[in-house]
Amino acid sequence: MSLSVLLVFLLGVFVLWKPMAKFLLGTGRLDEVAGPRKEHWLTGNFHRLFRDGYSYHDQLVRQYGGVCKVHGMLGVANLMVSDPRALHQIVVKEQDVYQETDMFLISNRLIFGEGLISTVGEQHKKQRKMLNSVFSLANMRAVLPVIQPIADTLLGQLCAALPEDGGAKEIDVLPWMARGTLEYVGRGILGISLGTLDPSEAGEYIGYANAIRSINPVGMKLRSLRPFIPMIVRNISRFWRNKLVDWLPVPALRDMRDISYVLHASARRMIEEKKVEMERGDGSKKKHLMNIMLQANMSTSETDRLTEDELLGQINTLFLGGQETTTSALARILHILAGEQSAQARLRAEVRQAKLALAAEGLERVSLPYDALVSLPYLDAVVRETLRLYPPTNLLNRTATKDATLPLEFPVRSTSGRLLHAIHVPTGTNILMDLLGANRNREVWGEDAAEWRPERWLGASRNRYGSGSLDLAFGEEAPERVMDATPGSKRGIRYPGVYASMMTFLGGSRACIGFKFAEMEIKQIISTLVSQVHFALPSAMNEEGIRKEIHWRMDGLQVPVVRPPHGDLTTMQVPLDIRSVRETDFL
């Protein structure tokens, strides 16, 4: 037996002992909660949610309702939850009971540092307090002019790739959206150009951008190892962990370690550069969120101030969070508009009318200012409806730190047929917060919950519980009951999301802090592109007359691929037929 095989065997015995003992002892069995039978003693049925799992997910929600039991590795029971009252309990009312899993926290700390997604308790509250002010609407208004030229550059490069005769050309929009979002985060958050749209501007941080891009592909290769990371970190020193990474026949482990080294070194260099700029007096003149964060950190009290390691963690976290999911959302919107030509024409007309209105006031602008951009009703409806129906992330984890009870808005049937109005949750239970199921709940969103219908947002009250906006203010918590003033608020029932009443950006103190930046970025790119470019579904056919078809796999994340015979169902791509806009393309 080779040394590497022996090490893998011994490591497997070590890391599997605790979960195996837990399984054999029956801890957290959730016997009363109904769910599908486990399909395999080792893998259960949990893996089916991450294997193009939309139809399986839909089957579970329809059959079992807002709470069901799914089996993970070694048959350990997990709760999949989409019930609104239960989710309110998890993310708002008892968020200290239902915390991020050790697997999530420790993995993120190893890769990104001590950022928001790696911390809990008082440390997380301190960080959140600092960053809430950084992502204020006033700062969004200040940052938008800095990043507006990015969409114009993106548009110019797309148009340059089109035929001069005005005809259409098939272009994969996914890498274009990825390059655009990287540059948005680079300039808007970090204050640097990554050169993703103009290679001549690529500087020392292009390696940082490439490292961020690699995290999800590499992470997917390590998915089966992640549950064992907490035990390894707690029981093996850093020296021997590095030796194991070197010795084990798992190249993805070494790739992830290299990514982590690049992230930490690059973020530390950025902090030092920005500090030097601020000492010279240049920092206050540059409007990007990293400068705002550093200035806020320096001006706060010693007890509330973030350490350099915490600042480093925020930079890596914000860069990751502002790129991957936004790219997916942008590509999805363009794909939908390509298939919904009347919606595309209506949106294009709305953007043109807004620009004409500004011109009539003597404000000649290529791009819309922040307040005009975010208040376009149909653009807002298109973005909200797409993010509701197709959240880029479908499932998020929590673990119960003590025995607890989850109250239910909509009772479910137990394994014995009894109606359950609450679920007993044993300590250590893993909970899958089902964002997709919540956003498509017919009891809350109506019978057309599974349909893309942006009109549901038009005419919705702009009041928060009767006197505010659709979205929660920073740091504000959603109540359990609200007026039926907005979509997703039915008979006083509402999900606790910060973005309208959907769960796409989560809710409570661990909600996505950058959702307003993401919304601004999406609206600015979409409004810029549709005003000058027409999108249609791919028209390419093979010799049998089969048309090219885009399919979005649900693998935990939304993954766009092309169906055979034109694609392999694996390579990520969103090919669309693109041409310059004609007058007939306006509503």
mmCIF file of N, CA, C and O in Angstrom, residues 515-569:
data_model
loop_
_atom_site.group_PDB
_atom_site.id
_atom_site.type_symbol
_atom_site.label_atom_id
_atom_site.label_comp_id
_atom_site.label_asym_id
_atom_site.label_seq_id
_atom_site.Cartn_x
_atom_site.Cartn_y
_atom_site.Cartn_z
ATOM 1 N N PHE A 515 -26.738 43.818 -1.206
ATOM 2 C CA PHE A 515 -27.807 43.612 -2.185
ATOM 3 C C PHE A 515 -28.159 44.889 -2.936
ATOM 4 O O PHE A 515 -28.557 44.837 -4.110
ATOM 5 N N LYS A 516 -28.005 46.051 -2.312
ATOM 6 C CA LYS A 516 -28.287 47.304 -3.017
ATOM 7 C C LYS A 516 -27.225 47.601 -4.075
ATOM 8 O O LYS A 516 -27.534 48.151 -5.140
ATOM 9 N N PHE A 517 -25.981 47.236 -3.802
ATOM 10 C CA PHE A 517 -24.931 47.381 -4.804
ATOM 11 C C PHE A 517 -25.212 46.446 -5.980
ATOM 12 O O PHE A 517 -25.090 46.850 -7.149
ATOM 13 N N ALA A 518 -25.592 45.204 -5.680
ATOM 14 C CA ALA A 518 -25.904 44.243 -6.741
ATOM 15 C C ALA A 518 -27.083 44.712 -7.577
ATOM 16 O O ALA A 518 -27.061 44.623 -8.817
ATOM 17 N N GLU A 519 -28.127 45.231 -6.922
ATOM 18 C CA GLU A 519 -29.292 45.724 -7.648
ATOM 19 C C GLU A 519 -28.893 46.881 -8.567
ATOM 20 O O GLU A 519 -29.300 46.928 -9.744
ATOM 21 N N MET A 520 -28.101 47.813 -8.059
ATOM 22 C CA MET A 520 -27.653 48.957 -8.852
ATOM 23 C C MET A 520 -26.840 48.485 -10.058
ATOM 24 O O MET A 520 -27.038 48.969 -11.192
ATOM 25 N N GLU A 521 -25.944 47.552 -9.825
ATOM 26 C CA GLU A 521 -25.089 47.038 -10.899
ATOM 27 C C GLU A 521 -25.917 46.346 -11.983
ATOM 28 O O GLU A 521 -25.733 46.592 -13.186
ATOM 29 N N ILE A 522 -26.851 45.493 -11.568
ATOM 30 C CA ILE A 522 -27.695 44.772 -12.523
ATOM 31 C C ILE A 522 -28.525 45.743 -13.353
ATOM 32 O O ILE A 522 -28.597 45.638 -14.585
ATOM 33 N N LYS A 523 -29.150 46.710 -12.693
ATOM 34 C CA LYS A 523 -30.005 47.655 -13.410
ATOM 35 C C LYS A 523 -29.206 48.517 -14.369
ATOM 36 O O LYS A 523 -29.665 48.826 -15.476
ATOM 37 N N GLN A 524 -27.998 48.891 -13.958
ATOM 38 C CA GLN A 524 -27.206 49.750 -14.826
ATOM 39 C C GLN A 524 -26.733 49.011 -16.067
ATOM 40 O O GLN A 524 -26.798 49.533 -17.186
ATOM 41 N N ILE A 525 -26.305 47.771 -15.920
ATOM 42 C CA ILE A 525 -25.839 46.992 -17.068
ATOM 43 C C ILE A 525 -27.000 46.660 -18.000
ATOM 44 O O ILE A 525 -26.904 46.836 -19.227
ATOM 45 N N ILE A 526 -28.120 46.199 -17.440
ATOM 46 C CA ILE A 526 -29.267 45.821 -18.273
ATOM 47 C C ILE A 526 -29.815 47.031 -19.030
ATOM 48 O O ILE A 526 -30.077 46.970 -20.236
ATOM 49 N N SER A 527 -29.988 48.161 -18.345
ATOM 50 C CA SER A 527 -30.549 49.351 -19.002
ATOM 51 C C SER A 527 -29.620 49.869 -20.098
ATOM 52 O O SER A 527 -30.075 50.343 -21.143
ATOM 53 N N THR A 528 -28.309 49.761 -19.887
ATOM 54 C CA THR A 528 -27.347 50.209 -20.896
ATOM 55 C C THR A 528 -27.367 49.298 -22.123
ATOM 56 O O THR A 528 -27.390 49.769 -23.268
ATOM 57 N N LEU A 529 -27.398 47.989 -21.904
ATOM 58 C CA LEU A 529 -27.339 47.049 -23.025
ATOM 59 C C LEU A 529 -28.618 47.050 -23.852
ATOM 60 O O LEU A 529 -28.568 47.113 -25.088
ATOM 61 N N VAL A 530 -29.781 46.963 -23.197
ATOM 62 C CA VAL A 530 -31.018 46.834 -23.979
ATOM 63 C C VAL A 530 -31.347 48.112 -24.751
ATOM 64 O O VAL A 530 -32.093 48.065 -25.725
ATOM 65 N N SER A 531 -30.790 49.237 -24.337
ATOM 66 C CA SER A 531 -31.071 50.481 -25.057
ATOM 67 C C SER A 531 -30.431 50.492 -26.441
ATOM 68 O O SER A 531 -30.891 51.213 -27.339
ATOM 69 N N GLN A 532 -29.372 49.676 -26.648
ATOM 70 C CA GLN A 532 -28.655 49.694 -27.917
ATOM 71 C C GLN A 532 -28.551 48.332 -28.606
ATOM 72 O O GLN A 532 -28.194 48.263 -29.780
ATOM 73 N N VAL A 533 -28.844 47.260 -27.870
ATOM 74 C CA VAL A 533 -28.640 45.910 -28.406
ATOM 75 C C VAL A 533 -29.921 45.098 -28.273
ATOM 76 O O VAL A 533 -30.630 45.191 -27.270
ATOM 77 N N HIS A 534 -30.205 44.299 -29.300
ATOM 78 C CA HIS A 534 -31.377 43.410 -29.288
ATOM 79 C C HIS A 534 -30.908 41.984 -29.031
ATOM 80 O O HIS A 534 -29.932 41.512 -29.633
ATOM 81 N N PHE A 535 -31.598 41.287 -28.137
ATOM 82 C CA PHE A 535 -31.247 39.920 -27.770
ATOM 83 C C PHE A 535 -32.355 38.955 -28.203
ATOM 84 O O PHE A 535 -33.535 39.243 -28.024
ATOM 85 N N ALA A 536 -31.967 37.822 -28.763
ATOM 86 C CA ALA A 536 -32.919 36.773 -29.144
ATOM 87 C C ALA A 536 -32.328 35.415 -28.787
ATOM 88 O O ALA A 536 -31.104 35.268 -28.642
ATOM 89 N N LEU A 537 -33.200 34.418 -28.643
ATOM 90 C CA LEU A 537 -32.734 33.063 -28.357
ATOM 91 C C LEU A 537 -31.902 32.561 -29.529
ATOM 92 O O LEU A 537 -32.111 32.973 -30.669
ATOM 93 N N PRO A 538 -30.955 31.675 -29.271
ATOM 94 C CA PRO A 538 -30.098 31.197 -30.365
ATOM 95 C C PRO A 538 -30.913 30.510 -31.457
ATOM 96 O O PRO A 538 -31.810 29.715 -31.171
ATOM 97 N N SER A 539 -30.596 30.849 -32.694
ATOM 98 C CA SER A 539 -31.339 30.297 -33.839
ATOM 99 C C SER A 539 -30.622 29.131 -34.489
ATOM 100 O O SER A 539 -31.164 28.507 -35.412
ATOM 101 N N ALA A 540 -29.403 28.823 -34.050
ATOM 102 C CA ALA A 540 -28.612 27.765 -34.681
ATOM 103 C C ALA A 540 -29.331 26.420 -34.599
ATOM 104 O O ALA A 540 -29.919 26.071 -33.561
ATOM 105 N N MET A 541 -29.309 25.680 -35.709
ATOM 106 C CA MET A 541 -29.899 24.338 -35.770
ATOM 107 C C MET A 541 -28.876 23.370 -36.354
ATOM 108 O O MET A 541 -28.018 23.762 -37.145
ATOM 109 N N ASN A 542 -29.009 22.111 -35.978
ATOM 110 C CA ASN A 542 -28.137 21.103 -36.583
ATOM 111 C C ASN A 542 -28.820 20.526 -37.823
ATOM 112 O O ASN A 542 -29.909 20.960 -38.227
ATOM 113 N N GLU A 543 -28.207 19.532 -38.435
ATOM 114 C CA GLU A 543 -28.735 18.985 -39.689
ATOM 115 C C GLU A 543 -30.093 18.301 -39.519
ATOM 116 O O GLU A 543 -30.852 18.168 -40.484
ATOM 117 N N GLU A 544 -30.432 17.918 -38.271
ATOM 118 C CA GLU A 544 -31.748 17.321 -38.032
ATOM 119 C C GLU A 544 -32.817 18.362 -37.717
ATOM 120 O O GLU A 544 -33.971 18.031 -37.424
ATOM 121 N N GLY A 545 -32.432 19.629 -37.735
ATOM 122 C CA GLY A 545 -33.388 20.686 -37.459
ATOM 123 C C GLY A 545 -33.630 20.941 -35.989
ATOM 124 O O GLY A 545 -34.597 21.600 -35.605
ATOM 125 N N ILE A 546 -32.739 20.423 -35.113
ATOM 126 C CA ILE A 546 -32.875 20.636 -33.666
ATOM 127 C C ILE A 546 -32.216 21.968 -33.314
ATOM 128 O O ILE A 546 -31.047 22.196 -33.618
ATOM 129 N N ARG A 547 -32.973 22.831 -32.674
ATOM 130 C CA ARG A 547 -32.492 24.173 -32.351
ATOM 131 C C ARG A 547 -31.673 24.159 -31.070
ATOM 132 O O ARG A 547 -31.948 23.397 -30.134
ATOM 133 N N LYS A 548 -30.683 25.014 -31.023
ATOM 134 C CA LYS A 548 -29.849 25.138 -29.825
ATOM 135 C C LYS A 548 -30.706 25.638 -28.668
ATOM 136 O O LYS A 548 -31.459 26.595 -28.803
ATOM 137 N N GLU A 549 -30.568 24.978 -27.510
ATOM 138 C CA GLU A 549 -31.416 25.311 -26.356
ATOM 139 C C GLU A 549 -30.573 25.465 -25.093
ATOM 140 O O GLU A 549 -29.780 24.587 -24.746
ATOM 141 N N ILE A 550 -30.773 26.580 -24.407
ATOM 142 C CA ILE A 550 -30.091 26.840 -23.137
ATOM 143 C C ILE A 550 -30.875 26.187 -22.004
ATOM 144 O O ILE A 550 -32.101 26.258 -21.963
ATOM 145 N N HIS A 551 -30.156 25.539 -21.104
ATOM 146 C CA HIS A 551 -30.773 24.895 -19.945
ATOM 147 C C HIS A 551 -30.028 25.328 -18.693
ATOM 148 O O HIS A 551 -28.796 25.357 -18.668
ATOM 149 N N TRP A 552 -30.784 25.701 -17.653
ATOM 150 C CA TRP A 552 -30.164 26.107 -16.385
ATOM 151 C C TRP A 552 -30.223 24.937 -15.412
ATOM 152 O O TRP A 552 -31.299 24.567 -14.922
ATOM 153 N N ARG A 553 -29.081 24.354 -15.135
ATOM 154 C CA ARG A 553 -28.991 23.271 -14.152
ATOM 155 C C ARG A 553 -29.124 23.851 -12.740
ATOM 156 O O ARG A 553 -28.635 24.938 -12.470
ATOM 157 N N MET A 554 -29.808 23.123 -11.870
ATOM 158 C CA MET A 554 -29.888 23.532 -10.470
ATOM 159 C C MET A 554 -28.971 22.623 -9.667
ATOM 160 O O MET A 554 -29.350 21.536 -9.251
ATOM 161 N N ASP A 555 -27.749 23.068 -9.471
ATOM 162 C CA ASP A 555 -26.752 22.281 -8.756
ATOM 163 C C ASP A 555 -26.370 22.964 -7.442
ATOM 164 O O ASP A 555 -25.194 23.058 -7.094
ATOM 165 N N GLY A 556 -27.367 23.453 -6.724
ATOM 166 C CA GLY A 556 -27.093 24.304 -5.572
ATOM 167 C C GLY A 556 -27.020 25.745 -6.047
ATOM 168 O O GLY A 556 -27.677 26.621 -5.511
ATOM 169 N N LEU A 557 -26.217 26.000 -7.073
ATOM 170 C CA LEU A 557 -26.206 27.268 -7.783
ATOM 171 C C LEU A 557 -26.938 27.060 -9.112
ATOM 172 O O LEU A 557 -27.125 25.934 -9.571
ATOM 173 N N GLN A 558 -27.353 28.159 -9.745
ATOM 174 C CA GLN A 558 -27.945 28.086 -11.072
ATOM 175 C C GLN A 558 -26.812 28.066 -12.097
ATOM 176 O O GLN A 558 -26.012 29.000 -12.167
ATOM 177 N N VAL A 559 -26.742 27.003 -12.890
ATOM 178 C CA VAL A 559 -25.632 26.808 -13.823
ATOM 179 C C VAL A 559 -26.163 26.718 -15.244
ATOM 180 O O VAL A 559 -26.846 25.752 -15.597
ATOM 181 N N PRO A 560 -25.862 27.708 -16.114
ATOM 182 C CA PRO A 560 -26.373 27.674 -17.489
ATOM 183 C C PRO A 560 -25.509 26.814 -18.407
ATOM 184 O O PRO A 560 -24.292 26.961 -18.449
ATOM 185 N N VAL A 561 -26.151 25.918 -19.136
ATOM 186 C CA VAL A 561 -25.463 25.030 -20.071
ATOM 187 C C VAL A 561 -26.308 24.932 -21.337
ATOM 188 O O VAL A 561 -27.392 25.498 -21.415
ATOM 189 N N VAL A 562 -25.831 24.215 -22.331
ATOM 190 C CA VAL A 562 -26.578 23.987 -23.569
ATOM 191 C C VAL A 562 -26.870 22.500 -23.700
ATOM 192 O O VAL A 562 -25.998 21.661 -23.481
ATOM 193 N N ARG A 563 -28.114 22.195 -24.063
ATOM 194 C CA ARG A 563 -28.527 20.800 -24.216
ATOM 195 C C ARG A 563 -27.885 20.162 -25.450
ATOM 196 O O ARG A 563 -27.602 20.849 -26.432
ATOM 197 N N PRO A 564 -27.668 18.838 -25.403
ATOM 198 C CA PRO A 564 -27.232 18.131 -26.606
ATOM 199 C C PRO A 564 -28.307 18.261 -27.691
ATOM 200 O O PRO A 564 -29.485 18.429 -27.365
ATOM 201 N N PRO A 565 -27.990 18.187 -28.967
ATOM 202 C CA PRO A 565 -26.671 17.845 -29.520
ATOM 203 C C PRO A 565 -25.725 19.041 -29.660
ATOM 204 O O PRO A 565 -24.581 18.879 -30.060
ATOM 205 N N HIS A 566 -26.189 20.250 -29.319
ATOM 206 C CA HIS A 566 -25.349 21.437 -29.500
ATOM 207 C C HIS A 566 -24.383 21.639 -28.336
ATOM 208 O O HIS A 566 -23.381 22.344 -28.487
ATOM 209 N N GLY A 567 -24.705 21.087 -27.172
ATOM 210 C CA GLY A 567 -23.862 21.275 -26.005
ATOM 211 C C GLY A 567 -23.684 19.981 -25.244
ATOM 212 O O GLY A 567 -24.236 18.932 -25.608
ATOM 213 N N ASP A 568 -22.920 20.056 -24.147
ATOM 214 C CA ASP A 568 -22.609 18.851 -23.372
ATOM 215 C C ASP A 568 -23.275 18.835 -22.006
ATOM 216 O O ASP A 568 -22.992 17.960 -21.181
ATOM 217 N N LEU A 569 -24.168 19.810 -21.737
ATOM 218 C CA LEU A 569 -24.845 19.923 -20.441
ATOM 219 C C LEU A 569 -23.873 20.162 -19.284
ATOM 220 O O LEU A 569 -24.247 20.005 -18.127
#
